[in-house]
C-alpha cells in the first residue's frame, strides 16, 4: 500500500483565498472522483504534493482584461479583420506601373541610345543595345573577346578604330551581345538581354536564307524536300553543341560547365541562341559572303557529311537541261563567295535565277497564258521595273526572262512535275519563303526598337501565317491565273483546303522571283506596298 496522493488547497499564494471541500483521495479510480462545483468567476489552482511548485508570478505577467476594456475590443476587431479581409498578395515588381519619365529625360535617353547613333545603317543601328555598355560589359570584352575573334578568324584589333562609314566598327559590341545567352549571369541586365534576343531573332533567318541559296546552286536538280533535310542535318538543334565545340567556343558559352557532361535540355537552347546571334552580328557587319566563310570554315559544316544526307526516296527522272555553269561540276561555298555578277548582268542574282528557272521554260514562250494572264499580273505587280541599262537589248532580254519566271511561279506541280520535275514553282517558293522571312524580320527590327526578340518572333509568326499570305494573293484576284492540271483544277478551285496552300506557295514563289531578278528592295516593295503584309494601307470601301 502506498501513501495516497492528497491535493491540498494552494498555500503558495496567501493573498488568494480558496475555499475547497475536504482533501480528495487520488488513489481511487478516476470515475469515482467527484469534484465540487466551482464558480466560473473564480479561478481554481490545485497543487499536487509530489510535483515541484510552480514559479512565482512575475510582475510583467499580463493582467486579465476587463470585459468592456478598449484593448479587448481592439483585439477582437483585429481578429475579425483577418478573417473578413485576408492579406492580399503583392504583384511582382515587373507588373507595378512606374511613373513615366518627363519629356526632357525621355528625350535625353533616346538621344544617348546607341540605336539612334547610325543614320547610314538603320538595320545595324536597330540591333545595337538600347543603352551604352557599362563597366561589367567592358570587363567581359577585355577578358574574352580576343578569344572569340581568334576562333572565328577575325583580326584582334579593336573594331572601334575603324571609320564611321564602315559597319564593322560595331562588331565588338555585337559580338559581345551574341555570347550573352539568356542562361548567363549578364543577361539579367535589360539592355543585354534585349540586344542578344534581337540578334538571335535576325540570325536565324540569315542562316536559313544562306543555306537555301547554297543548296539551290549546289544541287540544281534536287527538289526542296531533300534540301530541307540537309539544312536540318547541318544546323539542327541537336547538332549545334558539336558545331560550337568544333569552333572552340564552348568555354565562352559555358565558362563554368563541361559541355560534354551537360544534359541536352540544358545546353541546346543556349547554344542555339548564341549560334544564331553570331550569324546575325556577322551579317550586319560583313554581309552574306562572310556568313558562308564562318559557317563552313570556322564551324566546320560539311554538306557531304553522313548526318546531313536526305532520306532515300523515289526520285523522279529529270531529263531536262540545267544551266551550263551547273553541268560541269558541283559548286562549293568558295564558289558562292567568289562569284561576282558581270556589270551588264540581267539579274541581281543571275546564278540563283538560273538555278531556279530551268532553261527549258523558253518552250512556253508565246502560249495562251503568256498573252492572256501575264499582262494582267505584270500590271498588278508593277512590272517591269525601271532600270538603267546601257543597251536596250538587255532590258528586253530581262523582261522576257521575267515573264517566263512569272509563268513558272504560277505553274502548279500537278501540271508537269511528274514528267519534268523542275517545271513548277517549288524551287522559287523555297528561296521566296526564306527571303520573305528575312525581309519581315528586318522590318520589325527597325520598326520596334525597344521590343525583345521573343515578342518579335511572335509578331513575325502572326504576320506571315500561310493563310494570310495566300489571302493577300486572292485579294488581288491573282489566284485565277494559277495553271493546274485539268484533272484537279475543279478540286483546287472549289476546295479551300487545297486552294489556300497553293495560293500561299505562288505568293512566296513571286517573292523568290523578285529577289533573283531585282534584289531585296523589290521584295520589300511587293510585301509592303503591293500586297500590304502589315495591313496598314487604307482599304477601298465597297458600296
mmCIF file of C-alpha atoms in Angstrom, residues 207-220 227 230-231 234 288 292 295-296 301-304 326 330-337 352 355 427 430-431:
data_model
loop_
_atom_site.group_PDB
_atom_site.id
_atom_site.type_symbol
_atom_site.label_atom_id
_atom_site.label_comp_id
_atom_site.label_asym_id
_atom_site.label_seq_id
_atom_site.Cartn_x
_atom_site.Cartn_y
_atom_site.Cartn_z
ATOM 1 C CA UNK A 207 21.278 31.217 -91.769
ATOM 2 C CA UNK A 208 18.152 29.805 -93.429
ATOM 3 C CA UNK A 209 18.489 32.100 -96.455
ATOM 4 C CA UNK A 210 22.234 31.469 -96.821
ATOM 5 C CA UNK A 211 21.818 27.683 -96.809
ATOM 6 C CA UNK A 212 18.804 27.846 -99.158
ATOM 7 C CA UNK A 213 20.822 29.792 -101.753
ATOM 8 C CA UNK A 214 23.798 27.489 -101.310
ATOM 9 C CA UNK A 215 21.897 24.217 -101.748
ATOM 10 C CA UNK A 216 19.812 25.520 -104.663
ATOM 11 C CA UNK A 217 23.032 26.221 -106.572
ATOM 12 C CA UNK A 218 24.904 23.154 -105.359
ATOM 13 C CA UNK A 219 22.109 20.707 -106.243
ATOM 14 C CA UNK A 220 20.412 22.221 -109.343
ATOM 15 C CA UNK A 227 17.263 20.297 -99.192
ATOM 16 C CA UNK A 230 20.177 18.731 -95.445
ATOM 17 C CA UNK A 231 19.685 22.067 -93.684
ATOM 18 C CA UNK A 234 23.703 20.964 -90.643
ATOM 19 C CA UNK A 288 26.255 37.286 -96.571
ATOM 20 C CA UNK A 292 29.427 31.374 -95.614
ATOM 21 C CA UNK A 295 29.802 28.690 -91.339
ATOM 22 C CA UNK A 296 31.973 26.319 -93.361
ATOM 23 C CA UNK A 301 29.935 22.448 -91.534
ATOM 24 C CA UNK A 302 30.278 19.687 -94.126
ATOM 25 C CA UNK A 303 27.355 19.258 -96.577
ATOM 26 C CA UNK A 304 28.711 15.828 -97.576
ATOM 27 C CA UNK A 326 25.999 23.755 -113.185
ATOM 28 C CA UNK A 330 29.303 20.809 -108.155
ATOM 29 C CA UNK A 331 29.655 24.280 -106.664
ATOM 30 C CA UNK A 332 31.370 24.740 -103.294
ATOM 31 C CA UNK A 333 30.973 27.506 -100.744
ATOM 32 C CA UNK A 334 34.157 29.144 -102.062
ATOM 33 C CA UNK A 335 32.467 29.442 -105.473
ATOM 34 C CA UNK A 336 29.449 31.090 -103.873
ATOM 35 C CA UNK A 337 31.680 33.665 -102.132
ATOM 36 C CA UNK A 352 20.458 31.843 -108.399
ATOM 37 C CA UNK A 355 19.305 27.518 -110.573
ATOM 38 C CA UNK A 427 12.380 25.940 -106.038
ATOM 39 C CA UNK A 430 11.763 27.744 -101.299
ATOM 40 C CA UNK A 431 14.004 30.774 -101.768
#
